[in-house]
């Protein structure tokens, strides 16, 4: 149903354009936990947006889980709206479907997300699902973040997130990350990110949680 509504919204307004991205990363870390068992992977995405703010996007990455359920790829299919609420405030609301093809078990699930941004530097986001991590139970995620430009080529970004999974896994956890980003040339960026989690994340995800460093090169087009 969301895809039909989004399709009608996009068809009823002028297209603003198509954007894409491609990334090579040393580790795919999602909410503090490695999704590739600390192995490198390639990621890519594309986004179709309208002038009214409606958009649809797809993003993909390699994955590797333990225990092995046969998943080798993840696709995030997103439908949403983003736009300015006031001169300094912007809002993004979307429905994200996490899809894992060719698995032995059903790992697919859906989450409603929203992000409120102030002056393009500070943000607060939240996500809620009644099937968190394909558990069949409720989970709620919240994050606070900030970015600090250091001239034209450098910036620092940091975020702290908390995932309430008491209903699904009888536990919740905290994680944080700090990134240094260098705009090398044109659309190319290098990113170095340090991640850390609390002990609860290690109880939930084992060695895939905890302290780790991720290096990535990314381009947009």
mmCIF file of N, CA and C in Angstrom, residues 82-189:
data_model
loop_
_atom_site.group_PDB
_atom_site.id
_atom_site.type_symbol
_atom_site.label_atom_id
_atom_site.label_comp_id
_atom_site.label_asym_id
_atom_site.label_seq_id
_atom_site.Cartn_x
_atom_site.Cartn_y
_atom_site.Cartn_z
ATOM 1 N N UNK A 82 10.552 14.037 2.705
ATOM 2 C CA UNK A 82 11.486 14.900 3.431
ATOM 3 C C UNK A 82 11.343 16.323 2.923
ATOM 4 N N UNK A 83 11.522 17.267 3.841
ATOM 5 C CA UNK A 83 11.406 18.668 3.447
ATOM 6 C C UNK A 83 11.610 19.588 4.627
ATOM 7 N N UNK A 84 11.595 20.877 4.354
ATOM 8 C CA UNK A 84 11.816 21.892 5.378
ATOM 9 C C UNK A 84 10.526 22.171 6.140
ATOM 10 N N UNK A 85 10.655 22.277 7.468
ATOM 11 C CA UNK A 85 9.540 22.680 8.319
ATOM 12 C C UNK A 85 9.599 24.170 8.637
ATOM 13 N N UNK A 86 10.811 24.716 8.646
ATOM 14 C CA UNK A 86 11.095 26.117 8.945
ATOM 15 C C UNK A 86 12.480 26.394 8.383
ATOM 16 N N UNK A 87 12.947 27.657 8.389
ATOM 17 C CA UNK A 87 14.260 27.954 7.810
ATOM 18 C C UNK A 87 15.396 27.088 8.335
ATOM 19 N N UNK A 88 15.374 26.708 9.611
ATOM 20 C CA UNK A 88 16.480 25.934 10.184
ATOM 21 C C UNK A 88 16.125 24.472 10.463
ATOM 22 N N UNK A 89 14.877 24.095 10.196
ATOM 23 C CA UNK A 89 14.429 22.755 10.581
ATOM 24 C C UNK A 89 13.999 21.947 9.362
ATOM 25 N N UNK A 90 14.356 20.656 9.369
ATOM 26 C CA UNK A 90 13.958 19.752 8.290
ATOM 27 C C UNK A 90 13.497 18.433 8.895
ATOM 28 N N UNK A 91 12.578 17.760 8.191
ATOM 29 C CA UNK A 91 12.022 16.502 8.671
ATOM 30 C C UNK A 91 12.071 15.458 7.562
ATOM 31 N N UNK A 92 12.403 14.233 7.956
ATOM 32 C CA UNK A 92 12.348 13.091 7.048
ATOM 33 C C UNK A 92 11.552 11.991 7.743
ATOM 34 N N UNK A 93 10.509 11.503 7.080
ATOM 35 C CA UNK A 93 9.692 10.408 7.603
ATOM 36 C C UNK A 93 9.619 9.339 6.519
ATOM 37 N N UNK A 94 9.924 8.099 6.885
ATOM 38 C CA UNK A 94 9.917 7.062 5.862
ATOM 39 C C UNK A 94 9.571 5.695 6.448
ATOM 40 N N UNK A 95 9.201 4.803 5.553
ATOM 41 C CA UNK A 95 8.964 3.403 5.883
ATOM 42 C C UNK A 95 10.059 2.601 5.191
ATOM 43 N N UNK A 96 10.833 1.861 5.978
ATOM 44 C CA UNK A 96 11.963 1.095 5.449
ATOM 45 C C UNK A 96 11.690 -0.396 5.591
ATOM 46 N N UNK A 97 11.839 -1.111 4.476
ATOM 47 C CA UNK A 97 11.702 -2.570 4.477
ATOM 48 C C UNK A 97 13.081 -3.181 4.283
ATOM 49 N N UNK A 98 13.527 -3.972 5.259
ATOM 50 C CA UNK A 98 14.822 -4.645 5.199
ATOM 51 C C UNK A 98 14.608 -6.021 4.582
ATOM 52 N N UNK A 99 15.239 -6.240 3.437
ATOM 53 C CA UNK A 99 15.010 -7.453 2.653
ATOM 54 C C UNK A 99 16.306 -8.252 2.540
ATOM 55 N N UNK A 100 16.228 -9.557 2.844
ATOM 56 C CA UNK A 100 17.387 -10.440 2.782
ATOM 57 C C UNK A 100 17.046 -11.627 1.868
ATOM 58 N N UNK A 101 17.390 -11.540 0.590
ATOM 59 C CA UNK A 101 17.039 -12.617 -0.349
ATOM 60 C C UNK A 101 17.852 -13.895 -0.078
ATOM 61 N N UNK A 102 17.302 -15.000 -0.557
ATOM 62 C CA UNK A 102 18.016 -16.293 -0.586
ATOM 63 C C UNK A 102 18.451 -16.766 0.796
ATOM 64 N N UNK A 103 17.603 -16.578 1.797
ATOM 65 C CA UNK A 103 17.916 -17.058 3.137
ATOM 66 C C UNK A 103 17.118 -18.316 3.451
ATOM 67 N N UNK A 104 17.622 -19.071 4.424
ATOM 68 C CA UNK A 104 16.934 -20.283 4.863
ATOM 69 C C UNK A 104 15.771 -19.975 5.806
ATOM 70 N N UNK A 105 15.804 -18.770 6.419
ATOM 71 C CA UNK A 105 14.743 -18.354 7.331
ATOM 72 C C UNK A 105 14.270 -16.965 6.917
ATOM 73 N N UNK A 106 13.115 -16.560 7.425
ATOM 74 C CA UNK A 106 12.550 -15.252 7.093
ATOM 75 C C UNK A 106 13.199 -14.185 7.960
ATOM 76 N N UNK A 107 14.095 -13.387 7.371
ATOM 77 C CA UNK A 107 14.776 -12.314 8.085
ATOM 78 C C UNK A 107 14.224 -10.939 7.737
ATOM 79 N N UNK A 108 13.261 -10.850 6.829
ATOM 80 C CA UNK A 108 12.745 -9.561 6.374
ATOM 81 C C UNK A 108 11.898 -8.904 7.463
ATOM 82 N N UNK A 109 12.007 -7.571 7.547
ATOM 83 C CA UNK A 109 11.183 -6.834 8.490
ATOM 84 C C UNK A 109 11.059 -5.383 8.046
ATOM 85 N N UNK A 110 10.150 -4.634 8.686
ATOM 86 C CA UNK A 110 9.832 -3.267 8.282
ATOM 87 C C UNK A 110 9.853 -2.342 9.493
ATOM 88 N N UNK A 111 10.293 -1.093 9.270
ATOM 89 C CA UNK A 111 10.419 -0.127 10.363
ATOM 90 C C UNK A 111 9.964 1.251 9.889
ATOM 91 N N UNK A 112 9.265 1.956 10.765
ATOM 92 C CA UNK A 112 8.874 3.348 10.527
ATOM 93 C C UNK A 112 9.914 4.254 11.167
ATOM 94 N N UNK A 113 10.508 5.162 10.360
ATOM 95 C CA UNK A 113 11.598 6.015 10.829
ATOM 96 C C UNK A 113 11.286 7.485 10.633
ATOM 97 N N UNK A 114 11.858 8.317 11.494
ATOM 98 C CA UNK A 114 11.755 9.762 11.331
ATOM 99 C C UNK A 114 13.036 10.418 11.838
ATOM 100 N N UNK A 115 13.446 11.498 11.175
ATOM 101 C CA UNK A 115 14.632 12.255 11.568
ATOM 102 C C UNK A 115 14.331 13.735 11.502
ATOM 103 N N UNK A 116 14.596 14.441 12.592
ATOM 104 C CA UNK A 116 14.427 15.885 12.671
ATOM 105 C C UNK A 116 15.814 16.517 12.735
ATOM 106 N N UNK A 117 16.093 17.442 11.803
ATOM 107 C CA UNK A 117 17.426 18.043 11.680
ATOM 108 C C UNK A 117 17.343 19.548 11.901
ATOM 109 N N UNK A 118 18.333 20.088 12.608
ATOM 110 C CA UNK A 118 18.422 21.526 12.859
ATOM 111 C C UNK A 118 19.706 22.066 12.253
ATOM 112 N N UNK A 119 19.554 23.047 11.364
ATOM 113 C CA UNK A 119 20.673 23.732 10.718
ATOM 114 C C UNK A 119 21.617 22.775 9.993
ATOM 115 N N UNK A 120 21.110 21.627 9.584
ATOM 116 C CA UNK A 120 21.873 20.611 8.850
ATOM 117 C C UNK A 120 23.085 20.107 9.642
ATOM 118 N N UNK A 121 23.097 20.355 10.950
ATOM 119 C CA UNK A 121 24.242 19.955 11.776
ATOM 120 C C UNK A 121 23.874 19.036 12.933
ATOM 121 N N UNK A 122 22.659 19.127 13.420
ATOM 122 C CA UNK A 122 22.250 18.345 14.582
ATOM 123 C C UNK A 122 20.960 17.600 14.237
ATOM 124 N N UNK A 123 20.856 16.370 14.714
ATOM 125 C CA UNK A 123 19.662 15.604 14.387
ATOM 126 C C UNK A 123 19.259 14.689 15.535
ATOM 127 N N UNK A 124 17.982 14.369 15.556
ATOM 128 C CA UNK A 124 17.425 13.357 16.443
ATOM 129 C C UNK A 124 16.552 12.458 15.582
ATOM 130 N N UNK A 125 16.706 11.164 15.730
ATOM 131 C CA UNK A 125 15.947 10.231 14.904
ATOM 132 C C UNK A 125 15.348 9.138 15.770
ATOM 133 N N UNK A 126 14.301 8.522 15.251
ATOM 134 C CA UNK A 126 13.627 7.435 15.964
ATOM 135 C C UNK A 126 13.104 6.439 14.955
ATOM 136 N N UNK A 127 13.120 5.165 15.329
ATOM 137 C CA UNK A 127 12.563 4.105 14.499
ATOM 138 C C UNK A 127 11.792 3.134 15.373
ATOM 139 N N UNK A 128 10.644 2.687 14.873
ATOM 140 C CA UNK A 128 9.821 1.762 15.648
ATOM 141 C C UNK A 128 9.293 0.676 14.718
ATOM 142 N N UNK A 129 9.258 -0.548 15.234
ATOM 143 C CA UNK A 129 8.764 -1.683 14.452
ATOM 144 C C UNK A 129 8.073 -2.666 15.378
ATOM 145 N N UNK A 130 7.020 -3.307 14.877
ATOM 146 C CA UNK A 130 6.364 -4.369 15.640
ATOM 147 C C UNK A 130 6.949 -5.735 15.277
ATOM 148 N N UNK A 131 8.046 -5.698 14.471
ATOM 149 C CA UNK A 131 8.735 -6.923 14.070
ATOM 150 C C UNK A 131 10.236 -6.662 14.045
ATOM 151 N N UNK A 132 10.744 -6.064 15.122
ATOM 152 C CA UNK A 132 12.129 -5.628 15.171
ATOM 153 C C UNK A 132 13.098 -6.785 14.925
ATOM 154 N N UNK A 133 14.000 -6.593 13.957
ATOM 155 C CA UNK A 133 14.996 -7.607 13.612
ATOM 156 C C UNK A 133 14.337 -8.947 13.287
ATOM 157 N N UNK A 134 13.135 -8.882 12.709
ATOM 158 C CA UNK A 134 12.374 -10.071 12.314
ATOM 159 C C UNK A 134 12.075 -10.986 13.499
ATOM 160 N N UNK A 135 11.894 -10.376 14.682
ATOM 161 C CA UNK A 135 11.635 -11.151 15.894
ATOM 162 C C UNK A 135 10.159 -11.399 16.137
ATOM 163 N N UNK A 136 9.290 -10.642 15.452
ATOM 164 C CA UNK A 136 7.867 -10.726 15.726
ATOM 165 C C UNK A 136 7.456 -9.913 16.945
ATOM 166 N N UNK A 137 8.399 -9.161 17.524
ATOM 167 C CA UNK A 137 8.138 -8.346 18.711
ATOM 168 C C UNK A 137 8.525 -6.889 18.444
ATOM 169 N N UNK A 138 8.086 -6.004 19.348
ATOM 170 C CA UNK A 138 8.313 -4.573 19.188
ATOM 171 C C UNK A 138 9.739 -4.175 19.559
ATOM 172 N N UNK A 139 10.289 -3.236 18.802
ATOM 173 C CA UNK A 139 11.573 -2.637 19.119
ATOM 174 C C UNK A 139 11.556 -1.164 18.763
ATOM 175 N N UNK A 140 12.230 -0.346 19.569
ATOM 176 C CA UNK A 140 12.277 1.102 19.341
ATOM 177 C C UNK A 140 13.724 1.573 19.401
ATOM 178 N N UNK A 141 14.111 2.372 18.416
ATOM 179 C CA UNK A 141 15.481 2.873 18.343
ATOM 180 C C UNK A 141 15.462 4.400 18.332
ATOM 181 N N UNK A 142 16.423 5.025 19.026
ATOM 182 C CA UNK A 142 16.550 6.485 19.039
ATOM 183 C C UNK A 142 18.023 6.862 18.929
ATOM 184 N N UNK A 143 18.283 7.983 18.243
ATOM 185 C CA UNK A 143 19.664 8.429 18.053
ATOM 186 C C UNK A 143 19.749 9.946 18.110
ATOM 187 N N UNK A 144 20.821 10.445 18.726
ATOM 188 C CA UNK A 144 21.180 11.854 18.711
ATOM 189 C C UNK A 144 22.506 11.988 17.992
ATOM 190 N N UNK A 145 22.607 12.974 17.080
ATOM 191 C CA UNK A 145 23.847 13.112 16.329
ATOM 192 C C UNK A 145 24.174 14.555 16.020
ATOM 193 N N UNK A 146 25.431 14.779 15.629
ATOM 194 C CA UNK A 146 25.894 16.116 15.266
ATOM 195 C C UNK A 146 27.040 15.998 14.279
ATOM 196 N N UNK A 147 27.168 17.012 13.418
ATOM 197 C CA UNK A 147 28.311 17.093 12.509
ATOM 198 C C UNK A 147 28.938 18.479 12.637
ATOM 199 N N UNK A 148 30.265 18.508 12.569
ATOM 200 C CA UNK A 148 31.010 19.756 12.748
ATOM 201 C C UNK A 148 31.951 19.941 11.567
ATOM 202 N N UNK A 149 31.676 20.892 10.664
ATOM 203 C CA UNK A 149 32.584 21.144 9.547
ATOM 204 C C UNK A 149 33.904 21.747 10.054
ATOM 205 N N UNK A 150 34.998 21.281 9.468
ATOM 206 C CA UNK A 150 36.320 21.802 9.779
ATOM 207 C C UNK A 150 36.949 22.298 8.479
ATOM 208 N N UNK A 151 36.444 23.401 7.973
ATOM 209 C CA UNK A 151 36.881 23.884 6.680
ATOM 210 C C UNK A 151 36.055 23.267 5.563
ATOM 211 N N UNK A 152 36.525 23.387 4.342
ATOM 212 C CA UNK A 152 35.781 22.923 3.186
ATOM 213 C C UNK A 152 35.919 21.426 2.947
ATOM 214 N N UNK A 153 37.003 20.802 3.414
ATOM 215 C CA UNK A 153 37.264 19.413 3.070
ATOM 216 C C UNK A 153 37.091 18.431 4.229
ATOM 217 N N UNK A 154 37.076 18.928 5.460
ATOM 218 C CA UNK A 154 37.006 18.027 6.613
ATOM 219 C C UNK A 154 35.757 18.293 7.435
ATOM 220 N N UNK A 155 35.254 17.231 8.046
ATOM 221 C CA UNK A 155 34.192 17.376 9.032
ATOM 222 C C UNK A 155 34.248 16.195 10.003
ATOM 223 N N UNK A 156 33.660 16.408 11.165
ATOM 224 C CA UNK A 156 33.561 15.370 12.189
ATOM 225 C C UNK A 156 32.080 15.113 12.452
ATOM 226 N N UNK A 157 31.720 13.851 12.567
ATOM 227 C CA UNK A 157 30.344 13.477 12.875
ATOM 228 C C UNK A 157 30.331 12.500 14.046
ATOM 229 N N UNK A 158 29.385 12.676 14.939
ATOM 230 C CA UNK A 158 29.250 11.780 16.080
ATOM 231 C C UNK A 158 27.795 11.492 16.371
ATOM 232 N N UNK A 159 27.519 10.315 16.915
ATOM 233 C CA UNK A 159 26.142 9.951 17.233
ATOM 234 C C UNK A 159 26.122 8.950 18.387
ATOM 235 N N UNK A 160 25.057 9.017 19.165
ATOM 236 C CA UNK A 160 24.803 8.062 20.241
ATOM 237 C C UNK A 160 23.404 7.510 20.041
ATOM 238 N N UNK A 161 23.276 6.182 20.082
ATOM 239 C CA UNK A 161 21.980 5.557 19.871
ATOM 240 C C UNK A 161 21.629 4.565 20.969
ATOM 241 N N UNK A 162 20.342 4.369 21.171
ATOM 242 C CA UNK A 162 19.850 3.409 22.154
ATOM 243 C C UNK A 162 18.766 2.573 21.487
ATOM 244 N N UNK A 163 18.877 1.248 21.630
ATOM 245 C CA UNK A 163 17.916 0.336 21.015
ATOM 246 C C UNK A 163 17.185 -0.425 22.115
ATOM 247 N N UNK A 164 15.858 -0.161 22.237
ATOM 248 C CA UNK A 164 15.029 -0.859 23.212
ATOM 249 C C UNK A 164 14.488 -2.133 22.577
ATOM 250 N N UNK A 165 15.016 -3.261 23.018
ATOM 251 C CA UNK A 165 14.620 -4.559 22.482
ATOM 252 C C UNK A 165 14.113 -5.491 23.578
ATOM 253 N N UNK A 166 13.616 -4.906 24.661
ATOM 254 C CA UNK A 166 13.170 -5.712 25.797
ATOM 255 C C UNK A 166 12.077 -6.696 25.409
ATOM 256 N N UNK A 167 11.152 -6.257 24.556
ATOM 257 C CA UNK A 167 10.062 -7.133 24.156
ATOM 258 C C UNK A 167 10.564 -8.285 23.295
ATOM 259 N N UNK A 168 11.537 -7.987 22.419
ATOM 260 C CA UNK A 168 12.029 -9.002 21.493
ATOM 261 C C UNK A 168 13.105 -9.889 22.100
ATOM 262 N N UNK A 169 14.034 -9.277 22.849
ATOM 263 C CA UNK A 169 15.194 -10.027 23.338
ATOM 264 C C UNK A 169 15.447 -9.858 24.839
ATOM 265 N N UNK A 170 14.487 -9.288 25.543
ATOM 266 C CA UNK A 170 14.592 -9.088 26.995
ATOM 267 C C UNK A 170 15.816 -8.271 27.363
ATOM 268 N N UNK A 171 16.204 -7.338 26.494
ATOM 269 C CA UNK A 171 17.377 -6.508 26.762
ATOM 270 C C UNK A 171 17.330 -5.281 25.857
ATOM 271 N N UNK A 172 18.085 -4.256 26.200
ATOM 272 C CA UNK A 172 18.290 -3.113 25.330
ATOM 273 C C UNK A 172 19.755 -2.708 25.435
ATOM 274 N N UNK A 173 20.236 -1.903 24.486
ATOM 275 C CA UNK A 173 21.661 -1.584 24.503
ATOM 276 C C UNK A 173 21.923 -0.181 23.987
ATOM 277 N N UNK A 174 23.140 0.282 24.265
ATOM 278 C CA UNK A 174 23.597 1.619 23.910
ATOM 279 C C UNK A 174 24.824 1.502 23.022
ATOM 280 N N UNK A 175 24.921 2.379 22.040
ATOM 281 C CA UNK A 175 26.130 2.399 21.216
ATOM 282 C C UNK A 175 26.468 3.834 20.815
ATOM 283 N N UNK A 176 27.709 4.049 20.401
ATOM 284 C CA UNK A 176 28.142 5.360 19.954
ATOM 285 C C UNK A 176 29.142 5.235 18.822
ATOM 286 N N UNK A 177 29.273 6.304 18.052
ATOM 287 C CA UNK A 177 30.231 6.302 16.956
ATOM 288 C C UNK A 177 30.759 7.712 16.729
ATOM 289 N N UNK A 178 32.006 7.786 16.231
ATOM 290 C CA UNK A 178 32.655 9.064 15.950
ATOM 291 C C UNK A 178 33.415 8.919 14.644
ATOM 292 N N UNK A 179 33.139 9.826 13.691
ATOM 293 C CA UNK A 179 33.722 9.729 12.358
ATOM 294 C C UNK A 179 34.506 10.982 12.006
ATOM 295 N N UNK A 180 35.586 10.783 11.266
ATOM 296 C CA UNK A 180 36.320 11.864 10.615
ATOM 297 C C UNK A 180 36.172 11.643 9.117
ATOM 298 N N UNK A 181 35.696 12.666 8.400
ATOM 299 C CA UNK A 181 35.421 12.544 6.970
ATOM 300 C C UNK A 181 36.250 13.560 6.204
ATOM 301 N N UNK A 182 36.915 13.075 5.166
ATOM 302 C CA UNK A 182 37.743 13.921 4.318
ATOM 303 C C UNK A 182 37.156 13.927 2.912
ATOM 304 N N UNK A 183 36.765 15.096 2.446
ATOM 305 C CA UNK A 183 36.261 15.250 1.083
ATOM 306 C C UNK A 183 37.471 15.338 0.160
ATOM 307 N N UNK A 184 37.825 14.224 -0.447
ATOM 308 C CA UNK A 184 39.082 14.133 -1.182
ATOM 309 C C UNK A 184 39.062 14.989 -2.437
ATOM 310 N N UNK A 185 38.096 14.703 -3.318
ATOM 311 C CA UNK A 185 38.007 15.444 -4.574
ATOM 312 C C UNK A 185 36.628 15.220 -5.171
ATOM 313 N N UNK A 186 35.966 16.298 -5.562
ATOM 314 C CA UNK A 186 34.642 16.167 -6.153
ATOM 315 C C UNK A 186 33.695 15.411 -5.231
ATOM 316 N N UNK A 187 33.079 14.346 -5.726
ATOM 317 C CA UNK A 187 32.112 13.603 -4.908
ATOM 318 C C UNK A 187 32.736 12.508 -4.046
ATOM 319 N N UNK A 188 34.053 12.394 -4.041
ATOM 320 C CA UNK A 188 34.719 11.308 -3.319
ATOM 321 C C UNK A 188 35.043 11.702 -1.891
ATOM 322 N N UNK A 189 34.743 10.786 -0.956
ATOM 323 C CA UNK A 189 35.025 11.010 0.464
ATOM 324 C C UNK A 189 35.677 9.778 1.075
#
